[in-house]
Short mmCIF file of C-alpha atoms in Angstrom, two decimals:
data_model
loop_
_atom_site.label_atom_id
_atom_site.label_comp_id
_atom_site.label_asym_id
_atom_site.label_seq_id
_atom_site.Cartn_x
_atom_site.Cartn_y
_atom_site.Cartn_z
CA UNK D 1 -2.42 42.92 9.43
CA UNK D 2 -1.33 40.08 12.05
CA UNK D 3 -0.90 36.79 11.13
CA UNK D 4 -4.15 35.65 12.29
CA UNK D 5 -5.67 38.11 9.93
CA UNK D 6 -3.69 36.79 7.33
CA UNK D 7 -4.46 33.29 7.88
CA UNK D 8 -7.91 34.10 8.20
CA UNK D 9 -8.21 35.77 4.46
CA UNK D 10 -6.54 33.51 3.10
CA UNK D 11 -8.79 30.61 4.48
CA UNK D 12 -11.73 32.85 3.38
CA UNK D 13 -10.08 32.83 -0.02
CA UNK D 14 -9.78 29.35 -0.73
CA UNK D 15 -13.20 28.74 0.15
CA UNK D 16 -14.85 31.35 -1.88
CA UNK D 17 -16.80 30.33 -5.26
CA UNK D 18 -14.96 29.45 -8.16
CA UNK D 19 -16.21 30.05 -11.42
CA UNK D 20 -19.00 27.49 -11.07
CA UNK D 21 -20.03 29.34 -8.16
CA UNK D 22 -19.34 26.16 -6.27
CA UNK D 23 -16.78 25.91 -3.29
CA UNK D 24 -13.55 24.66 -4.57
CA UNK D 25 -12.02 22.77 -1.06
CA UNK D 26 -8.40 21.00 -1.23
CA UNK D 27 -8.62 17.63 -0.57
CA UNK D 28 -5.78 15.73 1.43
CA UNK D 29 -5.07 12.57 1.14
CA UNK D 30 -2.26 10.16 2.81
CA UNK D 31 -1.03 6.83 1.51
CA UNK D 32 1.92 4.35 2.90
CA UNK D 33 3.75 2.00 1.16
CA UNK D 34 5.26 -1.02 2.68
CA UNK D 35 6.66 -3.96 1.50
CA UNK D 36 9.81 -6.43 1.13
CA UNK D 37 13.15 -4.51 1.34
CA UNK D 38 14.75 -3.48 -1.85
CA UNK D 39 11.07 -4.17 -3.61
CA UNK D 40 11.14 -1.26 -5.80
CA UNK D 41 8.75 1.13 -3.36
CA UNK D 42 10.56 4.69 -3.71
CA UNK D 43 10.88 3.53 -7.10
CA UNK D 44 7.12 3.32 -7.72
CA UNK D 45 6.38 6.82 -5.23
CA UNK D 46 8.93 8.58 -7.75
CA UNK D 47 7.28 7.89 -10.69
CA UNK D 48 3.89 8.63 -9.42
CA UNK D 49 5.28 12.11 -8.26
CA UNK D 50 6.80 12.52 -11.80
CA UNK D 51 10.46 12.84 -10.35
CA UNK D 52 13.52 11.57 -12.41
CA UNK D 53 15.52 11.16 -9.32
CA UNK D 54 18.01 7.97 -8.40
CA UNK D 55 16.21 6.40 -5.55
CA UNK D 56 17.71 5.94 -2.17
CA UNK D 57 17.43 2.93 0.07
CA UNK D 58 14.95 4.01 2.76
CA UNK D 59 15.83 3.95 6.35
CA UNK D 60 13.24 3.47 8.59
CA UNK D 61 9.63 6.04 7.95
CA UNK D 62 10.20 8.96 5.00
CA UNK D 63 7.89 11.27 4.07
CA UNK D 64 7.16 13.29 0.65
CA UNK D 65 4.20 15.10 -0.85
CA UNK D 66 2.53 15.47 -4.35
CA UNK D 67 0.20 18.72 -5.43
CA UNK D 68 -1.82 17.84 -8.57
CA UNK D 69 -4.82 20.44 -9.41
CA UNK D 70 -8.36 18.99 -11.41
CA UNK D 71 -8.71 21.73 -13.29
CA UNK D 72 -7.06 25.01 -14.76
CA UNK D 73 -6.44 27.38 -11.80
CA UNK D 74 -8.38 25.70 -9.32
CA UNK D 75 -6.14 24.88 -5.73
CA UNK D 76 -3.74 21.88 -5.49
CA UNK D 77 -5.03 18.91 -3.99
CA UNK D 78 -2.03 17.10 -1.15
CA UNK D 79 -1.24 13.58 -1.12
CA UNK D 80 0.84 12.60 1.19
CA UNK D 81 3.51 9.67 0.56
CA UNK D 82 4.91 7.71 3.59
CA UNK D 83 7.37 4.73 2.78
CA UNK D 84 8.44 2.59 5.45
CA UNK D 85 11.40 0.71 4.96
CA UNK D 86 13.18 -2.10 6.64
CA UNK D 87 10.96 -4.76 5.45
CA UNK D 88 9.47 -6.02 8.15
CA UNK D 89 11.83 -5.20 10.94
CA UNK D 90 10.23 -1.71 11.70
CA UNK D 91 6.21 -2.59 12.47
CA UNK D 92 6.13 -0.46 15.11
CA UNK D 93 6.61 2.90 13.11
CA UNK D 94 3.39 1.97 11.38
CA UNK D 95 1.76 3.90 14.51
CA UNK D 96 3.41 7.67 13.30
CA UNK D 97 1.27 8.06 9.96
CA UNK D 98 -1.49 6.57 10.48
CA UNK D 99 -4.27 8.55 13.51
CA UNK D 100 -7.29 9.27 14.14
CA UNK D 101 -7.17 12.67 12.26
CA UNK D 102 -6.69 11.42 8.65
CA UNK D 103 -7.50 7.55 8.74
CA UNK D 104 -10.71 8.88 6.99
CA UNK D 105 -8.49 9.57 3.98
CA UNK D 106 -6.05 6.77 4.32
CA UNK D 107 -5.12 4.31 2.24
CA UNK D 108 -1.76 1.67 2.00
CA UNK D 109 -0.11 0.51 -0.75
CA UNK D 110 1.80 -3.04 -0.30
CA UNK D 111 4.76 -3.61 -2.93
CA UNK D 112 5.52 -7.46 -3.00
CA UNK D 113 9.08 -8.77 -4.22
CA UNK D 114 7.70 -11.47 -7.02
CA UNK D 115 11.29 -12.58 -7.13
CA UNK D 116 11.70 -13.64 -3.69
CA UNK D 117 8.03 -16.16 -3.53
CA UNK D 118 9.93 -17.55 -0.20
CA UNK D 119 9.41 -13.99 1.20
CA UNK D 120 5.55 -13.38 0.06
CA UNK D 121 3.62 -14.69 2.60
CA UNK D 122 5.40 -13.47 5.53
CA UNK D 123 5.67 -10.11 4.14
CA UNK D 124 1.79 -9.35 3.82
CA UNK D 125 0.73 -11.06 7.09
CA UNK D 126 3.17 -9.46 9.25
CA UNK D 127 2.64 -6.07 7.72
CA UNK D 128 -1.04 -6.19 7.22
CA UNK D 129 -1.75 -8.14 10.28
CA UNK D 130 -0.03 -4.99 12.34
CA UNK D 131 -1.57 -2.53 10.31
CA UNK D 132 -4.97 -3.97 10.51
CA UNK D 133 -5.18 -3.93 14.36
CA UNK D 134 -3.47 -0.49 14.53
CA UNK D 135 -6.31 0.96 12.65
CA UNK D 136 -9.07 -1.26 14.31
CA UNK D 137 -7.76 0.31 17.73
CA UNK D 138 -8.41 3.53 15.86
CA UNK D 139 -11.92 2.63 14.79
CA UNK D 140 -12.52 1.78 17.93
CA UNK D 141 -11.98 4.67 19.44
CA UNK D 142 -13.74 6.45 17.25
CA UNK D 143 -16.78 4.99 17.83
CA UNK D 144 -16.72 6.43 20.87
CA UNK D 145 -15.58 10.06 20.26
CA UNK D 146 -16.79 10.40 16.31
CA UNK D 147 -18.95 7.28 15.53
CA UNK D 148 -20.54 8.89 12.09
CA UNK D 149 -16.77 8.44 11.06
CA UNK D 150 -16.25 5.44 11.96
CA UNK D 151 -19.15 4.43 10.57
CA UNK D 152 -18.57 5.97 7.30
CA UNK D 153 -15.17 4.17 7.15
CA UNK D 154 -16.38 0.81 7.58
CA UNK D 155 -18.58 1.95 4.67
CA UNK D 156 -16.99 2.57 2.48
CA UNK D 157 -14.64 -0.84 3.00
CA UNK D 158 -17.79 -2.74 1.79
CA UNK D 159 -18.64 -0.21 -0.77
CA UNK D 160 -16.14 -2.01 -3.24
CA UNK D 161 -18.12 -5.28 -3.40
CA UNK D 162 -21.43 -4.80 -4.89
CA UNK D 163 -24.30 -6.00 -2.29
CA UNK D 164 -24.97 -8.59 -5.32
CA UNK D 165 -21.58 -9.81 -5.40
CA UNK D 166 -21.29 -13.81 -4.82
CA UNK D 167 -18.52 -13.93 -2.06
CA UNK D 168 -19.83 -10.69 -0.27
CA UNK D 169 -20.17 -12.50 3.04
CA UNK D 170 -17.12 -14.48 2.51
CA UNK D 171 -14.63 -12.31 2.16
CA UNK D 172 -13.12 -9.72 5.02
CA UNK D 173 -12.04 -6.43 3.92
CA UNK D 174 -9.51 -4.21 5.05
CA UNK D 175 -10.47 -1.71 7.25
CA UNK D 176 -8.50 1.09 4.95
CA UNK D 177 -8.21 1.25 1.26
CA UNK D 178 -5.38 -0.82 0.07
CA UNK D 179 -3.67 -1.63 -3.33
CA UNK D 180 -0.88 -4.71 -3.60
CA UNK D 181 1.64 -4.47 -5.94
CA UNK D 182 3.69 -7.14 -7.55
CA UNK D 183 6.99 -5.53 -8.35
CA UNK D 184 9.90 -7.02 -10.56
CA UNK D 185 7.67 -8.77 -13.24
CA UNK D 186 10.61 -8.71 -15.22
CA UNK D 187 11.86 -11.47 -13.47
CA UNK D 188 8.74 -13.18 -12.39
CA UNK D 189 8.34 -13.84 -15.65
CA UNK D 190 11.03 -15.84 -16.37
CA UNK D 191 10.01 -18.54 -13.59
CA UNK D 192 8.85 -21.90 -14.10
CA UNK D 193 4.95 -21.35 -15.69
CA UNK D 194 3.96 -23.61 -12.46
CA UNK D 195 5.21 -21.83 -9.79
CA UNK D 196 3.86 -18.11 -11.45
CA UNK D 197 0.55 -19.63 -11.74
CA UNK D 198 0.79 -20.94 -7.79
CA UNK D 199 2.17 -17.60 -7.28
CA UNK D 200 -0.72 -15.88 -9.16
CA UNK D 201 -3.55 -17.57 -8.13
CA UNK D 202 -2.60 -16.72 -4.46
CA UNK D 203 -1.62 -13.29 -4.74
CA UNK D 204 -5.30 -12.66 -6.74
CA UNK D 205 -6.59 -15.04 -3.35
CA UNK D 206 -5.42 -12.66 -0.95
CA UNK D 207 -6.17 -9.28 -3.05
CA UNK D 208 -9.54 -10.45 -3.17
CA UNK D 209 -10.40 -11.49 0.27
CA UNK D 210 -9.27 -8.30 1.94
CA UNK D 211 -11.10 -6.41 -0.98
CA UNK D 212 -7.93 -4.58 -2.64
CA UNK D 213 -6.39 -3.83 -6.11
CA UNK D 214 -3.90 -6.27 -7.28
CA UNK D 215 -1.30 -5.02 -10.03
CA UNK D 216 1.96 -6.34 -11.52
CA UNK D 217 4.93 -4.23 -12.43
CA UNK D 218 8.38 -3.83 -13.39
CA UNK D 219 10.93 -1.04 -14.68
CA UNK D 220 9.02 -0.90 -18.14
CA UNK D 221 6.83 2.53 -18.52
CA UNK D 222 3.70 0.85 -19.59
CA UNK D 223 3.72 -1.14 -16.18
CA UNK D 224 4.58 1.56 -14.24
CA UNK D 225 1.54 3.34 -15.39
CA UNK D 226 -1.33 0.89 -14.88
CA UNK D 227 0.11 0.90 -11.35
CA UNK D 228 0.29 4.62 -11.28
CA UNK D 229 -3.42 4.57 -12.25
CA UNK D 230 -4.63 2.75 -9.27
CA UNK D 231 -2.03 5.18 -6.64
CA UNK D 232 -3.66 8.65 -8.29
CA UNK D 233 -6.98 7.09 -7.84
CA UNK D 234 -5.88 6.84 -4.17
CA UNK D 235 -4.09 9.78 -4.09
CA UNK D 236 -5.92 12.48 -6.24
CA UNK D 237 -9.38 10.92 -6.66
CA UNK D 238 -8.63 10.67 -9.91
CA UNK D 239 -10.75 8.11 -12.21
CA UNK D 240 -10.98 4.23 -11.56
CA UNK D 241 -9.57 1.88 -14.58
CA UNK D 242 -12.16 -0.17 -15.84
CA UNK D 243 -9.19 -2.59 -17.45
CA UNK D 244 -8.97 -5.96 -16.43
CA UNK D 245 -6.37 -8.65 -16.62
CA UNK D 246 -6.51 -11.80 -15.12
CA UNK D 247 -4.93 -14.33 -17.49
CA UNK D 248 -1.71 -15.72 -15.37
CA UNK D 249 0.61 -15.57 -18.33
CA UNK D 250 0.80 -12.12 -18.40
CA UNK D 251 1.01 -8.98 -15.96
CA UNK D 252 -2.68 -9.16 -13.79
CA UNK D 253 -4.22 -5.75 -13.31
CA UNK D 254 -7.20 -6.46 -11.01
CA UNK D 255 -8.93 -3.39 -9.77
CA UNK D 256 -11.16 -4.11 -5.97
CA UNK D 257 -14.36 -6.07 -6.43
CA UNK D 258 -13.76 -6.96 -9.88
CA UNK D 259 -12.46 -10.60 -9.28
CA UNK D 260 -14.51 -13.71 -7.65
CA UNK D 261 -13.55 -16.97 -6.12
CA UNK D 262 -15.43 -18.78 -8.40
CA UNK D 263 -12.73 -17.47 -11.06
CA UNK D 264 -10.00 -17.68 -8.99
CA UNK D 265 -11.07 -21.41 -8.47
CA UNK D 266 -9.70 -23.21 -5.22
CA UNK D 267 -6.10 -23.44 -3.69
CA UNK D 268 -3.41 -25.23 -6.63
CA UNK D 269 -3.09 -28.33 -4.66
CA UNK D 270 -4.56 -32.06 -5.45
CA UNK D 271 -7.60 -32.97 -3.43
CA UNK D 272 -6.12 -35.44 -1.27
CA UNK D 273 -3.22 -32.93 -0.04
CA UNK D 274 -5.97 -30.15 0.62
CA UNK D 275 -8.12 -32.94 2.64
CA UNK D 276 -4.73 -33.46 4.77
CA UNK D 277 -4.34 -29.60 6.16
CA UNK D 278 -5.96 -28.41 8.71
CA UNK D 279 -7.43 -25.09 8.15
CA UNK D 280 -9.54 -23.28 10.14
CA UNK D 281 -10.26 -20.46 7.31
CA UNK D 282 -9.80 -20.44 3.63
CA UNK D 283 -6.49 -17.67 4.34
CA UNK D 284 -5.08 -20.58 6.15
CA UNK D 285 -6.10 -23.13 3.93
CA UNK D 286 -4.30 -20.78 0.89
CA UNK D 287 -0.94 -20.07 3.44
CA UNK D 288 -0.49 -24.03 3.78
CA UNK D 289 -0.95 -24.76 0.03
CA UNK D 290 1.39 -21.92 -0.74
CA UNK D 291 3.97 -22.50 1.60
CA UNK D 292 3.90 -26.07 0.96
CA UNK D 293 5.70 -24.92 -2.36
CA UNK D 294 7.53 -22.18 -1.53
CA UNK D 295 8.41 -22.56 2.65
CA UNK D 296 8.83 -19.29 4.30
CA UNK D 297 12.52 -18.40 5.14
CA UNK D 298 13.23 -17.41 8.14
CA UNK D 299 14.79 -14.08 7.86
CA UNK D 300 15.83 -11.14 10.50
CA UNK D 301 15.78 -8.17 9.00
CA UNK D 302 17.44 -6.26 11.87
CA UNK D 303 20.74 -8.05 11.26
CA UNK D 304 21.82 -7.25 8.28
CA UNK D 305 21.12 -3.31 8.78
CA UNK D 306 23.76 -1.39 7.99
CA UNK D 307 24.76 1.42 10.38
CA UNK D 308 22.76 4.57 9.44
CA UNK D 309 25.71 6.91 10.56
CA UNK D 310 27.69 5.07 8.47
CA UNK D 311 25.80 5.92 5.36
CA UNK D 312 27.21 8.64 3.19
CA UNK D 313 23.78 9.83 2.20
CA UNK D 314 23.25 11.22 5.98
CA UNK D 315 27.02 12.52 6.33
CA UNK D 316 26.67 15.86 8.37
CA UNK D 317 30.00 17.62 9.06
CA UNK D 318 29.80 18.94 12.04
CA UNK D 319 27.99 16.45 13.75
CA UNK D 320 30.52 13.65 12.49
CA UNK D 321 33.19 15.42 13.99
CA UNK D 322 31.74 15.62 17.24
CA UNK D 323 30.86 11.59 16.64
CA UNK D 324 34.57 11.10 15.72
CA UNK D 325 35.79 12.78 18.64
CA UNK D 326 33.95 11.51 21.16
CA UNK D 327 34.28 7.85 19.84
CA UNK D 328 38.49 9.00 20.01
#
């Protein structure tokens, strides 16, 4: 047999009946995380794969996989995990996961620092705001080349919200399935009961208003897996929680189109201070309340990169020798 023939039976057996007589196909799926550096990201994708490794800082885009089956001898379905690290320094990567072959089956997972509030909002707008108009350029072209697609993804976006739903038309979803996740509740919990609520109220804002899941997390296992919950959901199709938790003095767990703004209530800010800013939209009406207590810090993330070569984890003998000699 050549190859060809080979590939070609084996195709032929994947697709052949199972024992429901129905065609068993192996469904792919891609996710990215992103989020503030050190935030606990490889952390999360290791315990969603099941791995009891020591994680790694991440330099720049890495890439693993997970294989889960449904059922008893039926094929593996793929996820595919993407991390890109760097914080915020490294947008432009953002470009190499995501195209126009497998946005259909996308999704992005955002892991927020809760111990560094002064980071928050600069974190999700940068890194959504980039994403966003990479995949609308996407979209776009699709519309040309593949519109049931691309109408089929901008579908589904609205799908979470029920038609009925009181803020349908005020809200603007994000063009791609996406979960945030708070990460170090551990120490977000020992703030000031003032600032978490500010801090809560605003992260539950923003989860809302682009239509995603919002979960808290730490290092503690029964964390780990409510977050883990809404990732194989995204990853393996596997089945929605229908838990709920929105009360600010604990960890929220908030899957997409289950919250309002009516319960969220309006920006934590007196009435006279809210009557001073001027907001265009109620994003930038929440960014100026929240900022107002917590002001963004200026931070360059390229700075304080260490030099990759440098790093132990990426020592390669023979090419270091070359390095050594030619910096000699």
């Amino acid at each position: 047999d050549t190859l060809w023939d080979l590939a070609i039976a084996e195709v032929e057996k994947r697709e052949s009946a199972d024992d429901d007589g129905k065609r068993v196909e192996v469904s792919e799926k891609s996710l990215l995380f992103m989020g503030n550096k050190n935030g606990g990201k490889t952390t999360i994708i290791l315990r969603c794969l099941e791995r009891e490794e020591i994680p790694k800082p991440t330099l720049a885009l890495e890439y693993t996989f997970g294989r889960r089956a449904r059922r008893h001898n039926t094929p593996k379905d793929i996820a595919h995990f993407w991390e890109l690290g760097g914080g915020t320094s490294l947008l432009e990567l953002i470009r190499i996961p995501i195209t126009s072959n497998n946005v259909r089956s996308f999704a992005v997972v955002l892991v927020l620092d809760l111990s560094k509030p002064n980071e928050l909002w600069t974190t999700i707008e940068k890194l959504l705001q980039v994403t966003r108009n990479h995949v609308n350029k996407i979209l776009t072209k699709l519309e040309k080349t593949n519109p049931e697609v691309a109408t089929e993804i901008k579908q589904r976006v609205r799908n979470n919200l029920q038609r009925d739903h009181p803020d349908y038309d005020l809200i603007d979803p994000f063009p791609i399935p996406l979960v945030i996740i708070g990460s170090k509740y551990d120490i977000f919990h020992e703030f000031d009961s003032e600032m978490r609520k500010i801090i809560s109220k605003t992260l539950r804002f923003v989860s809302h208003y682009y239509g995603a899941s919002l979960v808290f997390t730490s290092k503690s296992e029964a964390l780990l897996l409510k977050a883990r919950v809404l990732i194989n959901h995204l990853a393996f199709g596997y089945d929605k929680s229908k838990s709920l938790s929105v009360d600010h003095g604990k960890p929220l767990f908030i899957p997409a189109g289950l919250d309002s703004l009516s319960q969220i209530g309006p920006p934590p800010a007196s009435d006279s201070d809210i009557g001073k800013m001027r907001a265009n939209t109620p994003l930038e009406l929440w960014k100026k309340v929240f900022e107002k207590t917590f002001p963004p810090k200026s931070f360059c993330n390229l700075q304080d990169t260490k030099d990759p070569a440098q790093d132990l984890q990426y020592a390669e003998y023979e090419v270091d020798v070359m390095r050594a000699q030619k910096n000699q």
